[in-house]
Amino acid sequence: MTGRAVPEVVYRLEAPATGAWPGRHRSTSGDGGMEFRSHQLLADAPDARRLDLLASLREPLGRWLVRRNSQRLAVPVVVLADLSASMAWQPPDGPPRMAVVADLVQALAGSAWKCGDSFGLLGAAQAPLPAFTLLPSRVRGLGQTLADRLRRHVPEGRSAQGLLQAAALLGRRRALVFLVSDFHWPAALLPAVLGRLAHHQLVPVVLRHPAEAQAGARQGLWPVQDAESGQRQLRWWRPALRQRWQAAWDDDQAALAQSLARHRCRPVWLAHGFDADALSRHFLA
């Protein structure tokens, strides 16, 4: 299956990269790179090839100085995706959430490959899903394969609790992690997941649509189904209940924003489908 082309995402790190694999991101390690970091005494780093004559002439004590250059390094780029049942929802005027996740994975995988970075996908519902558990790799064309698989997948899990286990698979090396979900979670799950990801540079990607706040325009008896658990109930929609529904939605939006802010996370809100420019602007702000 051949998916449609999606625009790439321009990303950058907020802190120097670590590791040993050459790439495009600045670091503060290594001595064989081309990016100047600092000077060092020749006696401490006896390599005459890196001797800086001008800096040595300006040295007050007349000591010989050599240049220390940093290497550009690669980083792991990982999408941690909520694949619980609520992610199967489709707004009335836009693509289904799983299509948005697929486009995002395809775009980030292509961008990572061009930057020399590795790319991984960790998808979970009640538990990590083996079909969507791929540790960072540098395989070309990986994004298209994963995106096609995501577009065919029908989420069925009753919770996103498996994200805690999936986050533990990231390891200790600092990575750029995109946490993708609608974030309709129990109150205790969000801080637990954010705590597991505190070591990494985290970008929450919130997939919520304004239609979720609308309780229907007509008054009367209407069925309501919980997107996660599948539980169905009948409700008599009236103006007062519709107002409470909207107020609860607004409160949930505010609570999510506050919780992310407490963990020093700036989210990207995608309401109407995948937007590569919105993700790129996130790194330029």
Tab-separated table of C-alpha atoms in Angstrom:
chain	number	residue	atom	x	y	z
A	1	MET	CA	0.000	0.000	0.000
A	2	THR	CA	1.328	3.445	-0.922
A	3	GLY	CA	0.307	6.284	1.348
A	4	ARG	CA	0.014	9.891	0.398
A	5	ALA	CA	3.000	12.198	0.716
A	6	VAL	CA	3.056	14.317	3.854
A	7	PRO	CA	5.169	17.418	4.552
A	8	GLU	CA	8.150	17.011	6.831
A	9	VAL	CA	8.623	18.518	10.268
A	10	VAL	CA	11.551	20.769	11.141
A	11	TYR	CA	12.645	20.090	14.707
A	12	ARG	CA	15.541	21.013	16.943
A	13	LEU	CA	16.750	20.189	20.433
A	14	GLU	CA	16.485	22.481	23.429
A	15	ALA	CA	19.668	21.043	25.006
A	16	PRO	CA	22.943	19.691	23.579
A	17	ALA	CA	22.720	16.190	22.172
A	18	THR	CA	24.433	13.250	23.827
A	19	GLY	CA	25.689	9.961	22.460
A	20	ALA	CA	28.291	8.900	19.932
A	21	TRP	CA	26.494	8.673	16.562
A	22	PRO	CA	27.324	11.587	14.180
A	23	GLY	CA	24.399	13.776	13.186
A	24	ARG	CA	23.192	17.375	12.848
A	25	HIS	CA	22.559	18.430	16.437
A	26	ARG	CA	24.978	20.471	18.495
A	27	SER	CA	26.668	18.849	21.464
A	28	THR	CA	29.278	19.568	24.121
A	29	SER	CA	31.259	16.376	23.637
A	30	GLY	CA	33.996	15.063	21.396
A	31	ASP	CA	37.146	16.723	20.087
A	32	GLY	CA	37.077	15.880	16.409
A	33	GLY	CA	34.227	18.091	15.260
A	34	MET	CA	34.148	21.426	13.468
A	35	GLU	CA	32.181	23.501	15.992
A	36	PHE	CA	34.359	25.515	18.408
A	37	ARG	CA	33.647	24.853	22.074
A	38	SER	CA	36.518	26.276	24.143
A	39	HIS	CA	40.274	26.578	24.513
A	40	GLN	CA	42.492	24.222	26.465
A	41	LEU	CA	46.132	24.326	27.509
A	42	LEU	CA	48.475	22.506	25.159
A	43	ALA	CA	49.964	20.751	28.182
A	44	ASP	CA	46.559	19.261	29.000
A	45	ALA	CA	45.717	18.336	25.399
A	46	PRO	CA	49.023	17.785	23.576
A	47	ASP	CA	47.803	17.968	19.983
A	48	ALA	CA	49.724	20.563	17.986
A	49	ARG	CA	47.323	20.217	15.041
A	50	ARG	CA	44.728	22.151	17.031
A	51	LEU	CA	47.079	24.912	18.151
A	52	ASP	CA	45.450	28.371	18.094
A	53	LEU	CA	48.261	30.869	17.504
A	54	LEU	CA	46.161	34.031	17.804
A	55	ALA	CA	44.584	32.927	21.083
A	56	SER	CA	48.005	31.881	22.401
A	57	LEU	CA	49.481	35.315	21.627
A	58	ARG	CA	46.674	36.943	23.608
A	59	GLU	CA	47.060	34.581	26.574
A	60	PRO	CA	48.211	36.752	29.560
A	61	LEU	CA	50.638	34.138	30.896
A	62	GLY	CA	52.076	33.267	27.504
A	63	ARG	CA	50.785	29.694	27.490
A	64	TRP	CA	50.025	27.740	24.349
A	65	LEU	CA	46.323	27.110	23.712
A	66	VAL	CA	44.597	24.536	21.534
A	67	ARG	CA	41.041	24.596	20.238
A	68	ARG	CA	38.407	22.166	21.516
A	69	ASN	CA	35.734	21.449	18.928
A	70	SER	CA	32.426	19.685	19.475
A	71	GLN	CA	30.968	17.007	17.268
A	72	ARG	CA	27.478	17.183	15.821
A	73	LEU	CA	25.470	14.200	17.043
A	74	ALA	CA	22.304	12.270	16.222
A	75	VAL	CA	19.404	11.725	18.627
A	76	PRO	CA	16.576	9.198	18.841
A	77	VAL	CA	13.185	10.553	17.732
A	78	VAL	CA	10.294	8.554	19.185
A	79	VAL	CA	6.502	8.754	18.852
A	80	LEU	CA	4.743	7.466	21.974
A	81	ALA	CA	1.185	6.941	20.734
A	82	ASP	CA	-2.050	6.349	22.603
A	83	LEU	CA	-3.861	3.625	20.632
A	84	SER	CA	-6.810	3.129	22.966
A	85	ALA	CA	-10.401	2.987	21.696
A	86	SER	CA	-11.061	6.729	21.880
A	87	MET	CA	-8.393	7.251	19.197
A	88	ALA	CA	-10.770	5.646	16.667
A	89	TRP	CA	-13.033	8.714	16.807
A	90	GLN	CA	-13.562	10.783	13.673
A	91	PRO	CA	-14.863	14.366	13.730
A	92	PRO	CA	-17.700	15.282	11.363
A	93	ASP	CA	-15.497	17.576	9.285
A	94	GLY	CA	-12.044	16.030	9.452
A	95	PRO	CA	-9.912	12.897	9.242
A	96	PRO	CA	-10.041	10.178	11.909
A	97	ARG	CA	-7.538	10.434	14.710
A	98	MET	CA	-5.651	7.354	13.551
A	99	ALA	CA	-5.062	9.003	10.168
A	100	VAL	CA	-3.563	12.000	11.961
A	101	VAL	CA	-1.285	9.722	13.985
A	102	ALA	CA	-0.237	7.931	10.791
A	103	ASP	CA	0.591	11.207	9.009
A	104	LEU	CA	2.587	12.413	12.001
A	105	VAL	CA	4.589	9.171	12.176
A	106	GLN	CA	5.289	9.250	8.444
A	107	ALA	CA	6.417	12.890	8.557
A	108	LEU	CA	8.658	12.515	11.605
A	109	ALA	CA	10.243	9.309	10.340
A	110	GLY	CA	11.139	10.990	7.053
A	111	SER	CA	12.501	14.070	8.805
A	112	ALA	CA	14.558	11.958	11.205
A	113	TRP	CA	16.059	9.924	8.380
A	114	LYS	CA	17.147	13.071	6.509
A	115	CYS	CA	18.744	14.433	9.699
A	116	GLY	CA	20.609	11.195	10.367
A	117	ASP	CA	18.534	10.515	13.477
A	118	SER	CA	16.997	7.195	14.452
A	119	PHE	CA	13.216	6.867	14.657
A	120	GLY	CA	11.018	4.677	16.820
A	121	LEU	CA	7.334	4.108	17.557
A	122	LEU	CA	5.855	2.913	20.833
A	123	GLY	CA	2.095	2.383	20.685
A	124	ALA	CA	-0.009	1.242	23.614
A	125	ALA	CA	-3.547	0.843	24.872
A	126	GLN	CA	-4.093	-1.183	28.038
A	127	ALA	CA	-0.628	-2.620	27.355
A	128	PRO	CA	2.087	-1.978	24.755
A	129	LEU	CA	1.080	-3.320	21.342
A	130	PRO	CA	3.785	-5.530	19.747
A	131	ALA	CA	2.776	-4.512	16.207
A	132	PHE	CA	3.499	-0.882	17.103
A	133	THR	CA	6.563	-1.356	19.296
A	134	LEU	CA	9.687	-0.455	17.361
A	135	LEU	CA	12.787	0.824	19.125
A	136	PRO	CA	14.740	3.619	17.357
A	137	SER	CA	16.089	2.477	13.997
A	138	ARG	CA	17.660	4.025	10.895
A	139	VAL	CA	15.834	1.917	8.313
A	140	ARG	CA	14.890	3.968	5.267
A	141	GLY	CA	11.194	3.916	4.386
A	142	LEU	CA	10.211	2.826	7.863
A	143	GLY	CA	7.758	5.705	8.278
A	144	GLN	CA	5.659	4.661	5.286
A	145	THR	CA	5.387	1.089	6.557
A	146	LEU	CA	4.340	2.178	10.036
A	147	ALA	CA	1.908	4.781	8.691
A	148	ASP	CA	0.150	2.211	6.493
A	149	ARG	CA	-0.120	-0.134	9.463
A	150	LEU	CA	-1.596	2.620	11.631
A	151	ARG	CA	-4.183	3.575	9.003
A	152	ARG	CA	-5.442	-0.013	8.932
A	153	HIS	CA	-5.486	-0.406	12.708
A	154	VAL	CA	-8.785	-0.163	14.616
A	155	PRO	CA	-8.083	0.854	18.250
A	156	GLU	CA	-9.938	-1.263	20.786
A	157	GLY	CA	-8.186	-0.872	24.145
A	158	ARG	CA	-10.277	0.332	27.070
A	159	SER	CA	-7.521	2.549	28.521
A	160	ALA	CA	-4.108	4.068	27.785
A	161	GLN	CA	-2.493	2.571	30.896
A	162	GLY	CA	0.057	0.725	28.755
A	163	LEU	CA	1.817	4.004	27.992
A	164	LEU	CA	3.563	3.676	31.356
A	165	GLN	CA	5.123	0.377	30.274
A	166	ALA	CA	5.897	1.692	26.799
A	167	ALA	CA	7.677	4.750	28.219
A	168	ALA	CA	9.973	2.462	30.208
A	169	LEU	CA	11.263	1.003	26.920
A	170	LEU	CA	12.910	4.302	25.977
A	171	GLY	CA	15.956	3.695	28.137
A	172	ARG	CA	18.238	6.263	29.733
A	173	ARG	CA	19.563	8.058	26.660
A	174	ARG	CA	17.821	11.398	26.180
A	175	ALA	CA	15.459	11.356	23.203
A	176	LEU	CA	13.026	13.690	21.465
A	177	VAL	CA	9.631	12.188	22.324
A	178	PHE	CA	6.262	13.095	20.786
A	179	LEU	CA	3.440	11.973	23.097
A	180	VAL	CA	0.358	11.706	20.850
A	181	SER	CA	-3.126	11.296	22.327
A	182	ASP	CA	-6.527	12.861	22.868
A	183	PHE	CA	-5.582	12.877	26.572
A	184	HIS	CA	-9.008	11.773	27.736
A	185	TRP	CA	-7.350	9.936	30.590
A	186	PRO	CA	-7.997	9.342	34.288
A	187	ALA	CA	-6.599	12.170	36.389
A	188	ALA	CA	-3.737	10.094	37.808
A	189	LEU	CA	-2.417	8.770	34.489
A	190	LEU	CA	-1.138	12.009	32.959
A	191	PRO	CA	1.306	12.984	35.763
A	192	ALA	CA	2.487	9.367	35.939
A	193	VAL	CA	3.311	9.274	32.216
A	194	LEU	CA	4.913	12.723	32.272
A	195	GLY	CA	7.040	11.657	35.225
A	196	ARG	CA	8.318	8.638	33.291
A	197	LEU	CA	9.299	10.946	30.420
A	198	ALA	CA	10.891	13.719	32.493
A	199	HIS	CA	14.396	12.778	31.339
A	200	HIS	CA	13.543	13.348	27.676
A	201	GLN	CA	12.632	16.371	25.578
A	202	LEU	CA	8.872	15.916	25.442
A	203	VAL	CA	6.383	17.367	22.962
A	204	PRO	CA	2.746	16.504	23.817
A	205	VAL	CA	0.573	16.444	20.683
A	206	VAL	CA	-3.084	16.891	21.678
A	207	LEU	CA	-5.684	15.568	19.217
A	208	ARG	CA	-8.950	17.228	20.222
A	209	HIS	CA	-11.720	18.628	18.059
A	210	PRO	CA	-14.291	21.320	18.990
A	211	ALA	CA	-17.089	18.929	17.963
A	212	GLU	CA	-16.356	16.895	21.094
A	213	ALA	CA	-17.764	19.739	23.177
A	214	GLN	CA	-21.043	19.861	21.270
A	215	ALA	CA	-23.872	17.851	22.806
A	216	GLY	CA	-26.099	18.026	19.761
A	217	ALA	CA	-28.361	20.790	18.576
A	218	ARG	CA	-31.667	19.049	19.249
A	219	GLN	CA	-33.459	18.513	22.521
A	220	GLY	CA	-34.669	15.036	23.383
A	221	LEU	CA	-33.546	11.552	24.304
A	222	TRP	CA	-30.159	10.717	22.807
A	223	PRO	CA	-27.739	7.807	23.315
A	224	VAL	CA	-24.299	8.573	24.727
A	225	GLN	CA	-21.381	6.172	24.360
A	226	ASP	CA	-18.067	6.361	26.191
A	227	ALA	CA	-15.420	6.208	23.464
A	228	GLU	CA	-12.940	4.356	25.689
A	229	SER	CA	-15.029	1.793	27.552
A	230	GLY	CA	-17.859	1.440	25.021
A	231	GLN	CA	-20.483	1.917	27.762
A	232	ARG	CA	-23.780	3.319	26.427
A	233	GLN	CA	-26.338	5.417	28.288
A	234	LEU	CA	-29.459	7.382	27.406
A	235	ARG	CA	-29.583	11.074	28.265
A	236	TRP	CA	-32.353	13.626	27.906
A	237	TRP	CA	-30.570	16.550	26.284
A	238	ARG	CA	-31.869	19.907	27.436
A	239	PRO	CA	-30.284	23.370	27.541
A	240	ALA	CA	-29.061	23.047	31.144
A	241	LEU	CA	-27.378	19.694	30.492
A	242	ARG	CA	-25.850	21.009	27.289
A	243	GLN	CA	-24.352	23.932	29.221
A	244	ARG	CA	-22.910	21.581	31.840
A	245	TRP	CA	-21.415	19.461	29.079
A	246	GLN	CA	-19.704	22.505	27.566
A	247	ALA	CA	-18.489	23.671	30.993
A	248	ALA	CA	-17.036	20.232	31.734
A	249	TRP	CA	-15.219	20.301	28.400
A	250	ASP	CA	-13.773	23.746	29.105
A	251	ASP	CA	-12.668	22.662	32.586
A	252	ASP	CA	-10.980	19.570	31.165
A	253	GLN	CA	-9.142	21.652	28.566
A	254	ALA	CA	-7.900	24.028	31.252
A	255	ALA	CA	-6.872	21.183	33.571
A	256	LEU	CA	-4.880	19.523	30.791
A	257	ALA	CA	-3.071	22.750	29.938
A	258	GLN	CA	-2.263	23.392	33.605
A	259	SER	CA	-0.974	19.865	34.174
A	260	LEU	CA	1.309	20.072	31.151
A	261	ALA	CA	2.555	23.490	32.251
A	262	ARG	CA	3.422	22.145	35.712
A	263	HIS	CA	5.684	19.616	34.013
A	264	ARG	CA	7.184	22.336	31.780
A	265	CYS	CA	5.659	20.890	28.617
A	266	ARG	CA	4.402	23.061	25.761
A	267	PRO	CA	1.769	21.105	23.831
A	268	VAL	CA	0.900	21.222	20.154
A	269	TRP	CA	-2.879	21.275	19.644
A	270	LEU	CA	-4.061	19.613	16.424
A	271	ALA	CA	-7.803	20.029	15.997
A	272	HIS	CA	-8.315	19.694	12.246
A	273	GLY	CA	-5.856	17.060	11.087
A	274	PHE	CA	-2.100	16.800	10.780
A	275	ASP	CA	-0.316	20.155	10.510
A	276	ALA	CA	3.436	19.941	9.895
A	277	ASP	CA	3.787	23.731	10.068
A	278	ALA	CA	2.253	23.825	13.554
A	279	LEU	CA	4.755	21.242	14.756
A	280	SER	CA	7.664	23.092	13.161
A	281	ARG	CA	6.570	26.397	14.702
A	282	HIS	CA	6.607	24.722	18.111
A	283	PHE	CA	10.402	24.414	17.876
A	284	LEU	CA	10.863	27.999	16.697
A	285	ALA	CA	8.883	29.644	19.509
